[in-house]
PDB file of C-alpha atoms in Angstrom:
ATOM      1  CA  UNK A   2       0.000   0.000   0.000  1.00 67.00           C
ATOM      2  CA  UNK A   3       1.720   3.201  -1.420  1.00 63.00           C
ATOM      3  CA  UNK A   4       1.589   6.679   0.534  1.00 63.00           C
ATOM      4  CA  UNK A   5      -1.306   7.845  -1.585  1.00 72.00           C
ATOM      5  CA  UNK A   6      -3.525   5.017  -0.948  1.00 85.00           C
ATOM      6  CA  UNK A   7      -2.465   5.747   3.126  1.00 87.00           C
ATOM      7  CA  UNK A   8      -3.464   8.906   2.900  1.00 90.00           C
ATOM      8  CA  UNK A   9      -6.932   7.459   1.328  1.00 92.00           C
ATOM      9  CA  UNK A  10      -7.335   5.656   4.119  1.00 94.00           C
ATOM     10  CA  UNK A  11      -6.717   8.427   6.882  1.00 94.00           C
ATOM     11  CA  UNK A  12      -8.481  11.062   5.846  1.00 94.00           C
ATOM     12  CA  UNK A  13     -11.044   9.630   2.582  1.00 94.00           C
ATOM     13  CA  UNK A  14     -11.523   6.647   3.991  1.00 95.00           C
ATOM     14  CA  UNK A  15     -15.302   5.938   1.841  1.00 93.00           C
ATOM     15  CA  UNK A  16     -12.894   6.649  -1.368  1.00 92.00           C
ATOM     16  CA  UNK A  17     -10.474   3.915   0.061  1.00 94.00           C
ATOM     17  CA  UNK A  18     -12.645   1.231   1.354  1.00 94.00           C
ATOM     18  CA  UNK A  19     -15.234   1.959  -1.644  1.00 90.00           C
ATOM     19  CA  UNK A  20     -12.321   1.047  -3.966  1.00 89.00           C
ATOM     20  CA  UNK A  21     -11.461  -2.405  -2.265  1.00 87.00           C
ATOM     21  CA  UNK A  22     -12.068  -5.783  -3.651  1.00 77.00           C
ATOM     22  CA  UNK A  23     -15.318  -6.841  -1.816  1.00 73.00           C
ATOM     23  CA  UNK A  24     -15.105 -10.513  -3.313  1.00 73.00           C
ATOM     24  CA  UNK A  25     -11.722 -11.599  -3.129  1.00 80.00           C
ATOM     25  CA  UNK A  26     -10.667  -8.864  -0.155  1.00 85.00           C
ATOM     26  CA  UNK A  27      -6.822  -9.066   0.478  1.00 88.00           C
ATOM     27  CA  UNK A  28      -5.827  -9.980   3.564  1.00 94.00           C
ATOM     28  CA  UNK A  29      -2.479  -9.681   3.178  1.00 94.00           C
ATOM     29  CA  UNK A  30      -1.823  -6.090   3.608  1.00 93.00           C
ATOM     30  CA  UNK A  31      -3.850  -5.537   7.070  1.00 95.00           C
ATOM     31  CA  UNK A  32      -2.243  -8.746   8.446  1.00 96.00           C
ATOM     32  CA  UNK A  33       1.433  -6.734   7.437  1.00 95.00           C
ATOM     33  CA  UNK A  34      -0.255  -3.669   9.305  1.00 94.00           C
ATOM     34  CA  UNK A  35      -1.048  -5.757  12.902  1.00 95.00           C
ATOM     35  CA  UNK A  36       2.497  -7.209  12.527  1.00 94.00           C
ATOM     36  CA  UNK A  37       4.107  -4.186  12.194  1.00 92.00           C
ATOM     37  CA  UNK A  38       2.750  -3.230  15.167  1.00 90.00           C
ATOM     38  CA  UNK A  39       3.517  -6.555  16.486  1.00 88.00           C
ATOM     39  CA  UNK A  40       6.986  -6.393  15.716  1.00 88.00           C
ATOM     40  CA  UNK A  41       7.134  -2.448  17.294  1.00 84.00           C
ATOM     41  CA  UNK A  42       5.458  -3.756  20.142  1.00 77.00           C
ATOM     42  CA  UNK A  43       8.061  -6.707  20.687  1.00 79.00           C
ATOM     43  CA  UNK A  44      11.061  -4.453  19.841  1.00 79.00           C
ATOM     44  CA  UNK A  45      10.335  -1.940  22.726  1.00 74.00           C
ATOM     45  CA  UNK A  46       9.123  -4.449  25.056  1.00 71.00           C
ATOM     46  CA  UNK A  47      13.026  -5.885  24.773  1.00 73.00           C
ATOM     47  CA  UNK A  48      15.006  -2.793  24.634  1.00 70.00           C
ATOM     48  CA  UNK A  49      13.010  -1.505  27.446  1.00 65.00           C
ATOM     49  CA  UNK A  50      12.206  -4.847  29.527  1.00 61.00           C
ATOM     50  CA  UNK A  51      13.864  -3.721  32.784  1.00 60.00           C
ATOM     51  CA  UNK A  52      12.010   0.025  32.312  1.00 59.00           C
ATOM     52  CA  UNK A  53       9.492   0.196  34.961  1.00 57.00           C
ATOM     53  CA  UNK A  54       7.124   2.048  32.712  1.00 57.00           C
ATOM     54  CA  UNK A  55       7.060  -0.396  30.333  1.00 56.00           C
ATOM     55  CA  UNK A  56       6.625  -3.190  33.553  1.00 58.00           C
ATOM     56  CA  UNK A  57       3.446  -1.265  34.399  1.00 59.00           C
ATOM     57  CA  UNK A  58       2.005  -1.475  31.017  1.00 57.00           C
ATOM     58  CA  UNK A  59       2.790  -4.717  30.169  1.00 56.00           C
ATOM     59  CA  UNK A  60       1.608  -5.715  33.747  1.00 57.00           C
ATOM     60  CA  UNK A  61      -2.213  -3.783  33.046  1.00 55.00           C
ATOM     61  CA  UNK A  62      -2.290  -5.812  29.866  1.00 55.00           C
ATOM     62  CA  UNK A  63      -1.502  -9.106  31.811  1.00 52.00           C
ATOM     63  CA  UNK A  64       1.521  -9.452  29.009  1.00 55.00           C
ATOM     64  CA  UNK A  65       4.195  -9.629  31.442  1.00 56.00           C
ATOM     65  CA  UNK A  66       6.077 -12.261  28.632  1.00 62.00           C
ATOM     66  CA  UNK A  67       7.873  -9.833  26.688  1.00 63.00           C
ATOM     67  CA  UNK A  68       7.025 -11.940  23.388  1.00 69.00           C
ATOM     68  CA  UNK A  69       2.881 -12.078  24.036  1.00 74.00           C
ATOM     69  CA  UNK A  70       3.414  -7.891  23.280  1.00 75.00           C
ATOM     70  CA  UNK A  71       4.115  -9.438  19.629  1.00 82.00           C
ATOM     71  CA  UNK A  72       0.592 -11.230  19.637  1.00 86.00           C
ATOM     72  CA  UNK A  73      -1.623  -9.028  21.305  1.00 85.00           C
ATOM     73  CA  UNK A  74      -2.258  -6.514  18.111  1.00 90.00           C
ATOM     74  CA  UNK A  75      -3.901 -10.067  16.237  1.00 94.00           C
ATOM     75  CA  UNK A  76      -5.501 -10.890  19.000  1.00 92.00           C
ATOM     76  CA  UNK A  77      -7.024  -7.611  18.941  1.00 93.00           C
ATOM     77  CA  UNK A  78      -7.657  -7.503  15.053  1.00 96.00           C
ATOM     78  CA  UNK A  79      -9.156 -10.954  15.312  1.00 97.00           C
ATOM     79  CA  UNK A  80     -11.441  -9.855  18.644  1.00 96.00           C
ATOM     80  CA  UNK A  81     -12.684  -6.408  17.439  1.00 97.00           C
ATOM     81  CA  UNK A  82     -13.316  -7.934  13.673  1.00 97.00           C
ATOM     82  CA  UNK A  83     -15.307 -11.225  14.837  1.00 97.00           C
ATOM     83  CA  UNK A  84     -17.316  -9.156  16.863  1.00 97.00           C
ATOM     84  CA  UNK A  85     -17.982  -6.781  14.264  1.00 97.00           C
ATOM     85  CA  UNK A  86     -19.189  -9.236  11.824  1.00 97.00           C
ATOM     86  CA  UNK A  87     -21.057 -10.753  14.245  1.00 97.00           C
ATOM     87  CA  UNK A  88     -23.609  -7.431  14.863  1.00 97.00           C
ATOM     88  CA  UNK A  89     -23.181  -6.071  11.585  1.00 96.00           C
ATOM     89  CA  UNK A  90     -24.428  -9.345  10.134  1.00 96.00           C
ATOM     90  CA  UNK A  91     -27.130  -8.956  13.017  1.00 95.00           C
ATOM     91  CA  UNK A  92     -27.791  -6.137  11.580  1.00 94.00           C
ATOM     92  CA  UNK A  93     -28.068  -5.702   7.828  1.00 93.00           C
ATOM     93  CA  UNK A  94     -28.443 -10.051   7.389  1.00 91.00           C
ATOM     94  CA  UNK A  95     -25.041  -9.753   4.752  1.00 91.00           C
ATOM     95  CA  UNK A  96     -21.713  -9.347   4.552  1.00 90.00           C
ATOM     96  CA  UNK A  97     -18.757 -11.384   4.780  1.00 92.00           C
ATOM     97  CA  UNK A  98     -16.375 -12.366   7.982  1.00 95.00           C
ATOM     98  CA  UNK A  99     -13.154 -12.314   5.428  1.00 95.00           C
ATOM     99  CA  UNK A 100     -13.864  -8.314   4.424  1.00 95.00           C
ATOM    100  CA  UNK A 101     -14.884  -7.446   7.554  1.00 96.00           C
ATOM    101  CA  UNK A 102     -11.961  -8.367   9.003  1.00 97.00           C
ATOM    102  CA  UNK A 103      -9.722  -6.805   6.569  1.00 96.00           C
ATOM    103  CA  UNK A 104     -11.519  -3.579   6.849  1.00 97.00           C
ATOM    104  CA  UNK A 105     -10.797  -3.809  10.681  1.00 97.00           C
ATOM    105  CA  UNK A 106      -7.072  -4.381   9.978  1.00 96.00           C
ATOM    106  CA  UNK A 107      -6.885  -1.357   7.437  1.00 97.00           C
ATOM    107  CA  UNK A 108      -8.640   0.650  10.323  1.00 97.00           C
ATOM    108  CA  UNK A 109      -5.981   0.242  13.052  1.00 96.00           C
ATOM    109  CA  UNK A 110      -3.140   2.087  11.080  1.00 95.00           C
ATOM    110  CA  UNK A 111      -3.916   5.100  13.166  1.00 95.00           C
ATOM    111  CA  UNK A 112      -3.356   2.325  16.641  1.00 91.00           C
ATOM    112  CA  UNK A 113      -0.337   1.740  14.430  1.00 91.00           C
ATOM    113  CA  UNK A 114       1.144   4.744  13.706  1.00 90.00           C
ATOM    114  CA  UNK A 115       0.196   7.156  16.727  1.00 89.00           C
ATOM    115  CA  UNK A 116       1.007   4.272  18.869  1.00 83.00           C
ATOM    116  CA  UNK A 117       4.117   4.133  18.222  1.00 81.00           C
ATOM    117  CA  UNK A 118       4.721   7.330  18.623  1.00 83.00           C
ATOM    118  CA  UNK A 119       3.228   7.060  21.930  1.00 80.00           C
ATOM    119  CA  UNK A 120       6.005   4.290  23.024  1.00 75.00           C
ATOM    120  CA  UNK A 121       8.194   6.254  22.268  1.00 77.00           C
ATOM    121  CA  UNK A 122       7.594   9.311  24.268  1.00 78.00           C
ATOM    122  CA  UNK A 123       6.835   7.073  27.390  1.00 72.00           C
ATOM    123  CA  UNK A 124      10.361   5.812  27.781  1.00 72.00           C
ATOM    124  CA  UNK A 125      12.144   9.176  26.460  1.00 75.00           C
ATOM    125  CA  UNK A 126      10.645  11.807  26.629  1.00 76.00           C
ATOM    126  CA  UNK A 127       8.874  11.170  29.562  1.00 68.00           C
ATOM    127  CA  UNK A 128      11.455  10.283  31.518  1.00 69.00           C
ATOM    128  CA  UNK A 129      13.121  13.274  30.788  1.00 72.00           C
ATOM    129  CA  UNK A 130      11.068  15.044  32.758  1.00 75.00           C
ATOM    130  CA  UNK A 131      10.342  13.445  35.787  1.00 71.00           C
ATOM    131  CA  UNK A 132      12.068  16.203  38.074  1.00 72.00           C
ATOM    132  CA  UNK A 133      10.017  18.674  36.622  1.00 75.00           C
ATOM    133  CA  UNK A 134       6.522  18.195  37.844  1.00 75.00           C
ATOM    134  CA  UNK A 135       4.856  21.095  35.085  1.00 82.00           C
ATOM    135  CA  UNK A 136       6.810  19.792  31.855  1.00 80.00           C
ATOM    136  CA  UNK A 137       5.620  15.697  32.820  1.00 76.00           C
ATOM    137  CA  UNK A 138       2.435  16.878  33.420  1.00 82.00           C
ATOM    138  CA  UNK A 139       2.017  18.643  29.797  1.00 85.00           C
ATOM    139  CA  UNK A 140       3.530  15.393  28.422  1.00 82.00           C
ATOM    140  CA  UNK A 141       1.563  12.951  29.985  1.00 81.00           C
ATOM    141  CA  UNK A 142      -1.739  15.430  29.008  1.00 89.00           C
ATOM    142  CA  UNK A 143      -0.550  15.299  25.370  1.00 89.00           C
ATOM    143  CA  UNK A 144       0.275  11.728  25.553  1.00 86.00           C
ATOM    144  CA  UNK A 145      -3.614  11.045  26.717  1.00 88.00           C
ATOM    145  CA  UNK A 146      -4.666  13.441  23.800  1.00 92.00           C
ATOM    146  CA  UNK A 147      -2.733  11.362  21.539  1.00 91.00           C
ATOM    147  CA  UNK A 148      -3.732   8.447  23.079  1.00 88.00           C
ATOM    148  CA  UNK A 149      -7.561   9.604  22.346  1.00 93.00           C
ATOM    149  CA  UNK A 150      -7.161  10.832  18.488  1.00 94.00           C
ATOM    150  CA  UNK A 151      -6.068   7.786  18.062  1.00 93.00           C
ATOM    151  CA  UNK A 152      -9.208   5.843  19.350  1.00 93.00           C
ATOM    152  CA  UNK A 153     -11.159   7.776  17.743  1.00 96.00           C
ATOM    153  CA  UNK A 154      -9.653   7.876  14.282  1.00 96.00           C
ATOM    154  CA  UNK A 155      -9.941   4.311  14.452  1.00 97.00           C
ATOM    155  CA  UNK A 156     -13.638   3.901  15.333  1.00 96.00           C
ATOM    156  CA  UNK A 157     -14.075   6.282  12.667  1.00 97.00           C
ATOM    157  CA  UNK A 158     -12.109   4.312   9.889  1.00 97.00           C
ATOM    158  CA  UNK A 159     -14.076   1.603  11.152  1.00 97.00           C
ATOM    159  CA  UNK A 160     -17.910   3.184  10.661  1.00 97.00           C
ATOM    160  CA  UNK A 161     -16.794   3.097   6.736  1.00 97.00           C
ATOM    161  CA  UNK A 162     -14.889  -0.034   6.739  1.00 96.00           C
ATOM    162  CA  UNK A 163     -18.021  -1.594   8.131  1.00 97.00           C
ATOM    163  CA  UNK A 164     -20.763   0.365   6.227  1.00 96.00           C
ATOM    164  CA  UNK A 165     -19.018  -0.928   3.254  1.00 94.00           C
ATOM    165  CA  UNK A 166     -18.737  -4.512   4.154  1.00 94.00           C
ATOM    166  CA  UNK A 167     -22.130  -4.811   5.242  1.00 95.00           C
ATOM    167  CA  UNK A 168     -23.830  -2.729   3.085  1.00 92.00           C
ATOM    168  CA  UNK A 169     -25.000  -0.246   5.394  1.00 95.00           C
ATOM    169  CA  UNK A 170     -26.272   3.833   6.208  1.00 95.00           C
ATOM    170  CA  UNK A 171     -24.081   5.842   7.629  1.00 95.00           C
ATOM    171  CA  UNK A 172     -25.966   5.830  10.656  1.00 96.00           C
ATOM    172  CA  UNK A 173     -26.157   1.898  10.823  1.00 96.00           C
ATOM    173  CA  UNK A 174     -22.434   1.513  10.853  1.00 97.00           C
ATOM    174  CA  UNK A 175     -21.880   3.674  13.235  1.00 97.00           C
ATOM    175  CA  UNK A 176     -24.090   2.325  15.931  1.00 97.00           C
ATOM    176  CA  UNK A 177     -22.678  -1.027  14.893  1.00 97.00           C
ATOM    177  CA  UNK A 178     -19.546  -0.086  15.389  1.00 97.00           C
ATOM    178  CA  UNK A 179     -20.591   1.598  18.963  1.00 97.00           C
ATOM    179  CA  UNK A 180     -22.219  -1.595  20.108  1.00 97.00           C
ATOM    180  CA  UNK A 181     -18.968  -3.938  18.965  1.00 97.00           C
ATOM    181  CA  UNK A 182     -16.491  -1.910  21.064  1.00 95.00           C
ATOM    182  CA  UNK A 183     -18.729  -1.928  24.206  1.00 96.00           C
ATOM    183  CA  UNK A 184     -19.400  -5.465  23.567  1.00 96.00           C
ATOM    184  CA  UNK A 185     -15.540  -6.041  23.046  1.00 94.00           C
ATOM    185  CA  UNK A 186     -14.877  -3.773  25.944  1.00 92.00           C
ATOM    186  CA  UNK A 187     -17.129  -6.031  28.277  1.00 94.00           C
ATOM    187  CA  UNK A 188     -15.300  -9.362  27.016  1.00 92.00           C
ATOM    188  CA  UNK A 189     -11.740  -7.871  27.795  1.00 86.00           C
ATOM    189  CA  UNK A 190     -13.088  -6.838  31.019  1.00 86.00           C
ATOM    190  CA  UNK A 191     -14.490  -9.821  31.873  1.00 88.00           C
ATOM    191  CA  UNK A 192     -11.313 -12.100  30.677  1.00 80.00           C
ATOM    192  CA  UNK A 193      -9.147  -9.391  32.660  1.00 70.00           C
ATOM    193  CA  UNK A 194     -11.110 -10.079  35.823  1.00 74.00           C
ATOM    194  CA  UNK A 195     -11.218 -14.043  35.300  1.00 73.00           C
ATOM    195  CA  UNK A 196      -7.520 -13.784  35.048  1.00 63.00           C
ATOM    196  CA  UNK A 197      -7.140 -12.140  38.316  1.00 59.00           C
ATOM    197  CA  UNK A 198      -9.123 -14.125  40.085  1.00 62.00           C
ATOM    198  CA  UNK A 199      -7.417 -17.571  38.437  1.00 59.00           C
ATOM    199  CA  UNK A 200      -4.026 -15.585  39.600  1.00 49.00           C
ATOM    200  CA  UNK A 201      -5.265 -14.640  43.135  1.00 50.00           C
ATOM    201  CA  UNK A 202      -6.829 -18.408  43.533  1.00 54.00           C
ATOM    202  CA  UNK A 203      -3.259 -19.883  42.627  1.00 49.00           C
ATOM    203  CA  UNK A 204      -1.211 -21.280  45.183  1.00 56.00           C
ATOM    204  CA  UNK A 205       1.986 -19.224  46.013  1.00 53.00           C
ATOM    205  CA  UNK A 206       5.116 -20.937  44.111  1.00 49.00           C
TER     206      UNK A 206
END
C-alpha cells in the first residue's frame, strides 16, 4: 500500500474502502499492518524490559512475557473484527467475515502509527522530565490526547470499513460499530477479571 492510498485511508476513507475488492478482499496487507505493530510492540518491550514504565504497562495488559506484546495486536484484530461481523451481520443479514476483518485491519493504522509514537515518548521523553513536575504533566496530558485521536480515528475508519462490508447507512455503521467496542470492551473486562481471580486463587510458588 503506497503513501497515496495511506493517505486514502486516513483522511477519505469511503474513497479507500469503496475502492477495495469486496469478493476476493486481500488480507495480506492488514495482516502486514497488525504485525508491524507486532513487531514495534516486541522491539520496545526488549530494549526496554527492565524500564518500569514499560513493567506497568505490560503488567495492566496481563503481558508480562515480553514476546505475548508481539501477539496481542492479532488478538485484537481478530477480537474487534469477529465481533464486528457478528452485529453487523445482526444487523443488515449480509456481509462477509473475510472483508470485515480486513476492513478492521486497514482501520488500526492510526493504533499503528500514533502508537508508536506514543512508546516512544513514554520511555524518552517522559522520563526526561520526571524532576520537573509542570513539563511531565504537559507530556503525559498530550500523551492522553494522543492516546484519544487515536481511538477515535480508528472507530471512525471503522464506521466506513463496516458500512461498506455490510452494506450499510451511515448511521447503521456507526451504531454497529458503537455496540462492537462496548461489547468487546465487556469481554476484555471480563477475561481481565477471570484472570485475576485464576491468579489470586493460585497457590503461592
Amino acid at each position: 500500500m503506497n503513501a497515496g492510498r495511506i493517505g486514502d485511508l486516513l483522511f477519505n476513507p469511503d474513497s479507500f474502502f469503496s475502492g477495495l475488492d469486496q469478493k476476493k478482499p486481500d488480507l495480506l496487507v492488514p495482516f502486514c499492518i497488525i504485525l508491524v505493530g507486532g513487531l514495534a510492540n516486541l522491539a520496545t518491550s526488549l530494549v526496554y524490559e527492565t524500564n518500569v514504565y514499560w513493567y506497568i504497562l505490560r503488567t495492566l495488559l496481563f503481558t508480562t512475557v515480553p514476546e505475548m506484546m508481539l501477539i496481542l495486536p492479532f488478538l485484537i484484530w481478530v477480537l474487534v473484527g469477529t465481533v464486528l461481523f457478528v452485529v453487523g451481520s445482526w444487523i443488515s443479514k449480509t456481509g462477509s467475515f473475510r472483508v470485515t476483518l480486513a476492513n478492521t485491519g486497514y482501520a488500526m493504522v492510526p493504533l499503528i502509527i500514533l502508537g508508536g509514537i506514543i512508546d516512544i515518548s513514554i520511555f524518552t521523553v517522559l522520563p526526561a522530565t520526571r524532576f520537573d513536575f509542570q513539563a511531565g504533566a504537559s507530556v503525559a496530558l498530550i500523551l492522553f490526547l494522543i492516546v484519544i485521536v487515536s481511538f477515535f480515528w480508528t472507530g471512525y475508519l471503522l464506521v466506513f470499513g463496516v458500512r461498506n462490508a455490510h452494506s450499510l447507512s451511515q448511521s447503521q455503521a456507526f451504531n454497529v460499530v458503537i455496540i462492537a467496542l462496548i461489547l468487546v470492551i465487556l469481554i476484555v473486562s471480563t477475561l481481565d477479571l477471570a484472570i485475576v481471580g485464576i491468579g489470586a486463587g493460585a497457590p503461592p510458588g
